[in-house]
Amino acid sequence: MADGGNGGPGAAAAGAAGGRVHAQPQERAMWCDERFNFQATFLQCLAKHVPNIYSAEMDPLLEKQEEMVQAAVLYPLECYLFGEDPDMFLEKLQQSGTSQLCGKVFKGGETTYSCRDCAVDPTCVLCMDCFQNSIHKNHRYKMHSSTGGGFCDCGDTEAWKAGPLCTKHEPGASGSAKENSECQLNEEIMEHSRRVFPAVIKYIVDMLIWEEEKELPPELTIREKVDSYYCVLFNDEHHSYDHVIYSLQRALGCELGEAQLHTTAIDKEGRRAVKAGHYTSCQEAKEEIKRHSENVSQRPLHVEVLHADVMAHQKFALRLGSWLNKLMSYSSDFRQIFCQICLKEEAGSENPCFISKLMLWDAKLHKGARKVLHELIFSSFFMEMEYKKLFAVEFVKYYKALQKEYISDDHDRALSVTALSVQMFTVPTLARHLIEEQNVITTITETLLEVLPEYLDKNDKFNFQGYSQDKLNRVYAVIYDLRYVLVSKPTLWTDRLRARFLEGFVSFLRILTCMQGMEEIKRQIGQHIEVDPDWEAAIAIQMQLKNILLMFQEWCACDEELLLRAYSECHKAVMRCSTNGRSREKTVFHLCGHTLESRPYRVSADPVSIHLPLSRTLAGLHVRLSKTGTISRLHEFVSPEEFQVELLVEYPLRCLVLVAQVAAEMWRRNGLSLISQVFYYQDVKCREEMYDKDIIMLQIGASLMDPNQFLLLILQRYELADTFKKLKPTKDQDLIKQCNVLIEEMLQILIYVVGERYVPGVSNVTKDDVTMREIIHLLCIEPMAHSAITKSLPENENNETGLENVIDRVATFKKPGVSGHGVYELKDECLKEFNMFFYHYTKTQHSKAEHTQKKRRKQENRDEALPPPPPPDFSPAFSNVVRILNCDVMMHILRTILQRAVELETHLWTEAMIQMVLHLLSLGLLEEKQQLQKSPEEEVTFDFYHKATRMGSSALNAVNVLMLLEKLKRVPQLEAQKDTVNWILQMFDTVKRLREKSSLTTVAATSGSEATKGDESSQDKEKAERKRKAEAARLHRQKIMAQMSALQRNFIETHKLLYENTLEAQGKEDSIMEEESMSSAIDYSRIALGPRRGPSVAEKEVLTCILCQEEQEVKLESAAMVLSACVQKSTALTQNRSRILELSGDTLDPLFMHPDLPCGTHTGSCGHVMHAACWQKYFEAMQLNFRQRLHVEQIFDLENGEYLCPLCKSLCNTVIPIVPLQAQKINSEDAEAVAQILSLARWLEIITVRISGYSVKNAKGEKQSLPAFTNKGMGNSALEFHSILSFGVQSSAKYSSSIKEMLILFATTIYRVGLKVAPNEADYRIPMMTWSTCAFTIQCIENLLETEGKPLFGSLQNRQHSGLKALVQFAAAQRTTSPQVLIQKHLIRLLGVLLPNFKVEDTPSLLEVDMFHILVGVVLSFPSLYWEDAVDLQPSSISSAYNHLYLFHLTTLAHITQIVVSSATESPTARSSDNSEEAQSAQSFCREICQYTSGCFSQDIPGWLVWDCVKKGIMPFLRCAALFFHYLLGVSPPEELLQVSEEGQFKALCSYLSLPTNLFLLFQEYWDTVNPLLQRWCADPVVLSCLKGKSIAVRYPRKRNSLIELPEDYSCLLNQASQFRCPRSSDDEQKHPVLCLFCGAMLCSQNTCCQELVNGEELGACTSHALQCGAGVCMFLKIRECKVVLIEGKTRGCLYPAPYLDEYGETDPGLKRGNPLHLCRERYRKLHLLWQQHCIIEEIARSQETNQIFFGFNWQLL
Ligand SMILES: [Zn+2]
Ligand SMILES: [Zn+2]
Ligand SMILES: [Zn+2]
Ligand SMILES: [Zn+2]
Ligand SMILES: [Zn+2]
Ligand SMILES: [Zn+2]
Ligand SMILES: [Zn+2]
């Protein structure tokens, strides 16, 4: 505890505490003297030191304060307490073992783990450490982010069904030998503790609850009072940061920075002194702050003026609190003594004990104090089960007071002592104890009743109109406590428990009574309601209560006696609430000879409420009575006279009628609030305790009432009595429509009442059966993701749906692809369970499911009837429900509707109605059939068949149902129902036969076989029928196809251009193919360089502009066509991420690229072509358009030329002009002839002469701009300045002005973006940037092809292909728009690297340049040497062929040397006996190098190894060169390069590029020329230093970059994040660690501590990291949220799903579901490609286009 080893407190004190150190030994002695009163001495000491230590409150030196505290108080105190050196003692104590409980307290944002298999409830959690060391790691766990304040339950045997201990907390695991894990303190220390703790605790309590602002208690007042005060500001949740800052600035006149500092501290600590001074000045400041804050927010800030000494002692009290807190962790004895003292009540006093005092004061304490207090409770009481119980008792004792304080407090719940309830109430034994001894259920419900009265109306019902959301949220906390107490059902019931629980239940019923019928509504007629009433609060409470209601019911059902008593209490409560309407006189209603007497009530006119928790609880208890069979004893508790079933049914029925009327649009004028309420009434979040229970209540009614009366009641409440009385119907179309909807709704409810039996108790089903049925019906709609199914199932109190138990029985899992998610598909055998009228279907779900299922049956070529599946049997208590099917009124209803359909009274029926009638008929027939199959015919009284075949009346035209069905088949509108009707008719037949069979067994045998025969024949008939239908369907399809293709033709007609464009593109490919096949026949040369160069394949290019749709041939002299393009800086190829990038290119010289490729300029294109003019028009229009829109700068940087491609919406910032390839063909005979004279040596001489000639020429005019030329050993007087022209020249290409303009525009963009500078068309670096982006882009593409394992040619995406083609041709043409002198200058500098005799100043050594960049530069700038007196000539084809060949050979030689030198330190890993020609050449080459480097290069490296290095190392260079020359010259590559094959590839590359496969032959061949070059290359100091191992050069091949390796299991990342400490600040505030996926750096994002000032702008850690790591573009993983973030620059970014999937193939952004997550390699690879293809910017732009919500986020501060 003595603050991390800074030499012990003594040493620290000696250094810093000055004069006070002398007092120390004396004081220690004083305390040790037993005669002294410890408490008095202790206080004396504090009185003396504390005000001094905390004297500089405004500007405290925290370290010094701490040292002084240690020296003056804590050290002596500890010495006294332990009787020896504190450090040594605590060390010993620590060694002796730790507690079995982990008890780690979570900070906000920390990850917690729960086990779905073993946790007793979801509040039982483990910390990361314990989880990783527990058995649950391999179970079905959940991960979540803590909101702070909870603690780790490791070691709590009550929290876990299995594995309560992790290996770390297992006894004996921590290395202690003793079984008894904690050492006992000796008696002396115990004795001292008993003396020290009370004094310390009393001081803490006294100071924390101290209310005097100016005075201290007398014991602490020992000196003259000085006039020194602080003005202290407290934090609250009402005022925002800005409010506080504003008020402080105004009131104190301080700087913004200071005000911010204060505000941050206030927010963190809860209070802070903002001004020091005399009393009056502080008082003034206080008033000022209050005044200003009131001005901005209607409420003043809380400010106090405190005396400096008071402030000091309060601070110290907290310090002592954390001291105790630390001490508690060492020993159980300490904890027990501490708890005993805290719980001790003063004898004879009414005052609460210490700990209760603190609890009661909690809401008044500031944030910092609360934190210390709660931590202390965690580390003491909660670590000792015995004392936890005692604490809980105290807690419940003051529960009401605490909750009331909390409700009026304005701090978050996490900061309130009431939040501790979950730690106690969820412990099963503790909960039971609290119920038995403290009556906690009653306490909680009474608390609720006491805090809610402000919402009671005159009828004592709740009414939440105008409620305060915040306050109600605080009330929910109390409701939650109820849930915690109930979460584990007791297994053992004592009389006391029973009594207390029942008492609690009755008390709870009082709350429900206030809810029963609350917020009544009345139908609005005529006018629309003015204000939508507040409905959310009532529904929210309903949601909160749902599981509590279910748990109460479950608890009741544990015990027969209890259940009956609870039922009777609940019944009484319902009856008390059902008085409404009793004043009205009963009326009588007749139908079909049955009468119903009832009190008049109309939902459409009288008040109605959807809140009926009492009725629904009763329904819940009723099914439990039925389930347990206890219902037989019901009459003992509720007499039949009292029961009054009609009254019980009444209110739920009204509610269902309300829903029907809303569907019939009768409540239109009541606004949206009603629609929302009805939605939630049936929604999965509420339905279990609302809608479902209402259906059950109707079933109870149907089972206990006379069926006819029941139906009459229904008809009456649905206000449909008249409709079925055959009175003359109204003519009002609206009313008829309304009425039809109501009939549909009623029929549906009847179907549910009879058919919905999947409730344990209603029938004999299990919970699993219920869940399975829900899932089956969800999947009948469509295949669904796991999370979607979960969301549609109700959660129980443990947030479980039971899905996993059953899903595999009903569905099969289908894995996801690279995007999307996995889904479950219903198993075929479950399809028969489908019930079209499933009561949890919404209207849309119903029709979707019906559609899906019919379609499926059609595809299977089956009939389309979807009859109900046979339902399970009702349990005995409900068996009477089926009687409503065959009662007279039902028959009347069915007949009436069918008759209307048959008589074609179109407006009086609907198809849906008929479907429902058919469904009811099916249910009736199924029921009778099932009964007949089970029991002898004479016992089956259910006579549906009989009733349905009976005439409706005695009239002549009377009909029965059967007859009506026959007629129905002929109704044309009901064609779709024909199959169902047939099915029902067959069922009639079956039932008839069953009836007959049993009565006439003998006849049945024969008639049975006949019947089956009949069946067969009917089946045959059906088959024929179906065949006919299939044929008809086929013809129909044909017709439709014909229509479609006609339509298509029209479409092509109208979109002709578009189509022709694509056709054209296809055609082009074809022509290429043709040419290729031709070529293989002719077999022309596939060599790109030198005299045997093959012909350019340059076909005529006709392109279509995507804007004006006109086509144009690309020609030099025509107006320019352009390709949309995006130029960006990139670090995708970097070999060294730690290299600091220059953020501004003002002084950068980009001619040479470092071999690390730290940062390049990439040019990409989406491949869409426009006329330059069209593009310009489009761009201007867009600029104009967007300037008027706000925030648009976040999508496009218009200033920098950004726009979205008009076709594909990719982000672009420029265009590439399309320059046609100039087809060239050389006569190889001529060329070979030239070879005789133009050797490499001669070629070198010629260009040397040319260059020195220029230098002489130029020297005349201006200052010498070219290097002094040393013509050593190459002198040939025969050569002169013009010799270069003698090998053939031609005139330079003439570009149209429009092409020229575009050349300049694009070149300037590259320059501007690549260097981050202002555009300047005349800058000398423009050509350099052009060559550089050309080289870099090729390298990127080569890299990509390699990593993707694709062949070099033929596998590029179309956009890459056309982009690269345009880029290379542009780069060649760009030269013509720059001054040739400039190009020559650059050329000479580039050649300087290869030809040291040109050595210009600052020429980098061989190891400091990327050779491919040199190659591209020299090849593209070389023609400038042909420039002659303002005549721009260019080399002829033959000249070019030689130039290219020699330039390429030179760079290749240089590159080989680079590779050999840089791999010199490689040591052979394997032996090889390879003694090939190549190995021998390599060996001799090495000898040369060794010689030239004076032995720095070791000669011992075996030749085969060198050859191996060279062959592997040179590959990327050769591949890039092949791509470059191909796109430059258009020479077709060899076939081998269209495939992937390593060996073949090397040979093919060598042949294409005119190289010998033994590359060292190049040296031998050119030895005389190369030898001097090699000497100079090797002699460079940089090369030597590298060979000596003093510096490191890049190895070849360069490493291929990939995103960092991510762990397979996501919790590893969370683990990593939990260990993350912000590099800049030490506070333990919540951090947002993010991981850079490029380099693996972990950053502290969205936090002011890690912001950085870049060019005067505050940038968040990510944004500033991205500037370096990805040149502005970067990819991060937000670990705690499990989201990928893409960012670009300072203003743009987007979120992207992380590449982690749960076992159901779904991502989990925000870890909301918390399932275990595993890395999905394919998705991570997709992210990798996004990066390497330079598509991050594109992805961001696309996501910003689609999600318009990004405005709120400040990416800059990420
Ligand atoms: Zn733990
Ligand atoms: Zn543990
Ligand atoms: Zn487990
Ligand atoms: Zn155009
Ligand atoms: Zn495009
Ligand atoms: Zn990075
Ligand atoms: Zn930070």
PDB file of C-alpha atoms in Angstrom, residues 636-713:
ATOM      1  CA  GLU A 636     -62.947 -24.125  -1.524  1.00  0.00           C
ATOM      2  CA  PHE A 637     -61.481 -20.684  -2.029  1.00  0.00           C
ATOM      3  CA  VAL A 638     -63.828 -18.987  -4.468  1.00  0.00           C
ATOM      4  CA  SER A 639     -67.449 -20.003  -4.344  1.00  0.00           C
ATOM      5  CA  PRO A 640     -69.222 -20.486  -7.684  1.00  0.00           C
ATOM      6  CA  GLU A 641     -71.590 -17.585  -6.903  1.00  0.00           C
ATOM      7  CA  GLU A 642     -68.676 -15.265  -6.375  1.00  0.00           C
ATOM      8  CA  PHE A 643     -66.889 -16.426  -9.461  1.00  0.00           C
ATOM      9  CA  GLN A 644     -68.914 -14.468 -12.074  1.00  0.00           C
ATOM     10  CA  VAL A 645     -67.146 -15.576 -15.202  1.00  0.00           C
ATOM     11  CA  GLU A 646     -69.021 -13.106 -17.452  1.00  0.00           C
ATOM     12  CA  LEU A 647     -67.504 -10.277 -15.473  1.00  0.00           C
ATOM     13  CA  LEU A 648     -64.016 -11.726 -15.738  1.00  0.00           C
ATOM     14  CA  VAL A 649     -64.325 -12.038 -19.500  1.00  0.00           C
ATOM     15  CA  GLU A 650     -65.839  -8.609 -19.940  1.00  0.00           C
ATOM     16  CA  TYR A 651     -62.731  -6.403 -19.763  1.00  0.00           C
ATOM     17  CA  PRO A 652     -60.320  -8.486 -21.830  1.00  0.00           C
ATOM     18  CA  LEU A 653     -63.071  -8.842 -24.414  1.00  0.00           C
ATOM     19  CA  ARG A 654     -63.481  -5.086 -24.592  1.00  0.00           C
ATOM     20  CA  CYS A 655     -59.794  -4.766 -25.177  1.00  0.00           C
ATOM     21  CA  LEU A 656     -59.884  -7.212 -28.090  1.00  0.00           C
ATOM     22  CA  VAL A 657     -62.870  -5.404 -29.538  1.00  0.00           C
ATOM     23  CA  LEU A 658     -60.914  -2.169 -29.299  1.00  0.00           C
ATOM     24  CA  VAL A 659     -58.163  -3.751 -31.368  1.00  0.00           C
ATOM     25  CA  ALA A 660     -60.744  -4.855 -33.935  1.00  0.00           C
ATOM     26  CA  GLN A 661     -62.281  -1.408 -34.128  1.00  0.00           C
ATOM     27  CA  VAL A 662     -58.881   0.181 -34.575  1.00  0.00           C
ATOM     28  CA  ALA A 663     -58.293  -2.229 -37.456  1.00  0.00           C
ATOM     29  CA  ALA A 664     -61.663  -1.168 -38.861  1.00  0.00           C
ATOM     30  CA  GLU A 665     -60.426   2.425 -38.698  1.00  0.00           C
ATOM     31  CA  MET A 666     -63.166   3.432 -36.327  1.00  0.00           C
ATOM     32  CA  TRP A 667     -60.645   5.151 -34.060  1.00  0.00           C
ATOM     33  CA  ARG A 668     -58.900   7.137 -36.768  1.00  0.00           C
ATOM     34  CA  ARG A 669     -59.513  10.378 -34.965  1.00  0.00           C
ATOM     35  CA  ASN A 670     -57.776   9.239 -31.814  1.00  0.00           C
ATOM     36  CA  GLY A 671     -54.382   9.681 -33.385  1.00  0.00           C
ATOM     37  CA  LEU A 672     -51.163   7.784 -33.430  1.00  0.00           C
ATOM     38  CA  SER A 673     -50.927   7.135 -29.737  1.00  0.00           C
ATOM     39  CA  LEU A 674     -53.677   4.549 -29.881  1.00  0.00           C
ATOM     40  CA  ILE A 675     -52.099   2.835 -32.874  1.00  0.00           C
ATOM     41  CA  SER A 676     -48.861   2.561 -30.919  1.00  0.00           C
ATOM     42  CA  GLN A 677     -50.596   1.158 -27.878  1.00  0.00           C
ATOM     43  CA  VAL A 678     -52.356  -1.457 -29.952  1.00  0.00           C
ATOM     44  CA  PHE A 679     -49.041  -2.310 -31.564  1.00  0.00           C
ATOM     45  CA  TYR A 680     -47.337  -2.920 -28.241  1.00  0.00           C
ATOM     46  CA  TYR A 681     -50.363  -4.778 -26.920  1.00  0.00           C
ATOM     47  CA  GLN A 682     -49.611  -7.488 -29.460  1.00  0.00           C
ATOM     48  CA  ASP A 683     -45.858  -7.011 -29.707  1.00  0.00           C
ATOM     49  CA  VAL A 684     -43.437  -9.599 -28.432  1.00  0.00           C
ATOM     50  CA  LYS A 685     -42.237  -7.228 -25.702  1.00  0.00           C
ATOM     51  CA  CYS A 686     -45.656  -7.089 -24.051  1.00  0.00           C
ATOM     52  CA  ARG A 687     -47.969  -9.685 -25.493  1.00  0.00           C
ATOM     53  CA  GLU A 688     -47.355 -12.428 -22.912  1.00  0.00           C
ATOM     54  CA  GLU A 689     -48.956 -10.317 -20.205  1.00  0.00           C
ATOM     55  CA  MET A 690     -51.420  -8.491 -22.448  1.00  0.00           C
ATOM     56  CA  TYR A 691     -52.796  -9.987 -25.636  1.00  0.00           C
ATOM     57  CA  ASP A 692     -51.996 -13.636 -24.910  1.00  0.00           C
ATOM     58  CA  LYS A 693     -53.620 -13.479 -21.506  1.00  0.00           C
ATOM     59  CA  ASP A 694     -56.748 -11.852 -22.941  1.00  0.00           C
ATOM     60  CA  ILE A 695     -57.119 -14.767 -25.321  1.00  0.00           C
ATOM     61  CA  ILE A 696     -56.698 -17.132 -22.379  1.00  0.00           C
ATOM     62  CA  MET A 697     -59.351 -15.237 -20.466  1.00  0.00           C
ATOM     63  CA  LEU A 698     -61.745 -15.734 -23.378  1.00  0.00           C
ATOM     64  CA  GLN A 699     -60.873 -19.409 -23.355  1.00  0.00           C
ATOM     65  CA  ILE A 700     -61.669 -19.508 -19.651  1.00  0.00           C
ATOM     66  CA  GLY A 701     -64.969 -17.853 -20.472  1.00  0.00           C
ATOM     67  CA  ALA A 702     -65.679 -20.294 -23.282  1.00  0.00           C
ATOM     68  CA  SER A 703     -64.895 -23.231 -21.029  1.00  0.00           C
ATOM     69  CA  LEU A 704     -67.136 -22.094 -18.197  1.00  0.00           C
ATOM     70  CA  MET A 705     -70.037 -20.334 -19.926  1.00  0.00           C
ATOM     71  CA  ASP A 706     -72.811 -21.746 -22.012  1.00  0.00           C
ATOM     72  CA  PRO A 707     -71.363 -21.733 -25.543  1.00  0.00           C
ATOM     73  CA  ASN A 708     -74.315 -19.963 -27.110  1.00  0.00           C
ATOM     74  CA  GLN A 709     -74.326 -17.300 -24.457  1.00  0.00           C
ATOM     75  CA  PHE A 710     -70.605 -16.878 -24.866  1.00  0.00           C
ATOM     76  CA  LEU A 711     -70.986 -16.310 -28.578  1.00  0.00           C
ATOM     77  CA  LEU A 712     -73.888 -13.943 -28.068  1.00  0.00           C
ATOM     78  CA  LEU A 713     -71.718 -11.932 -25.701  1.00  0.00           C
TER      79      LEU A 713
END
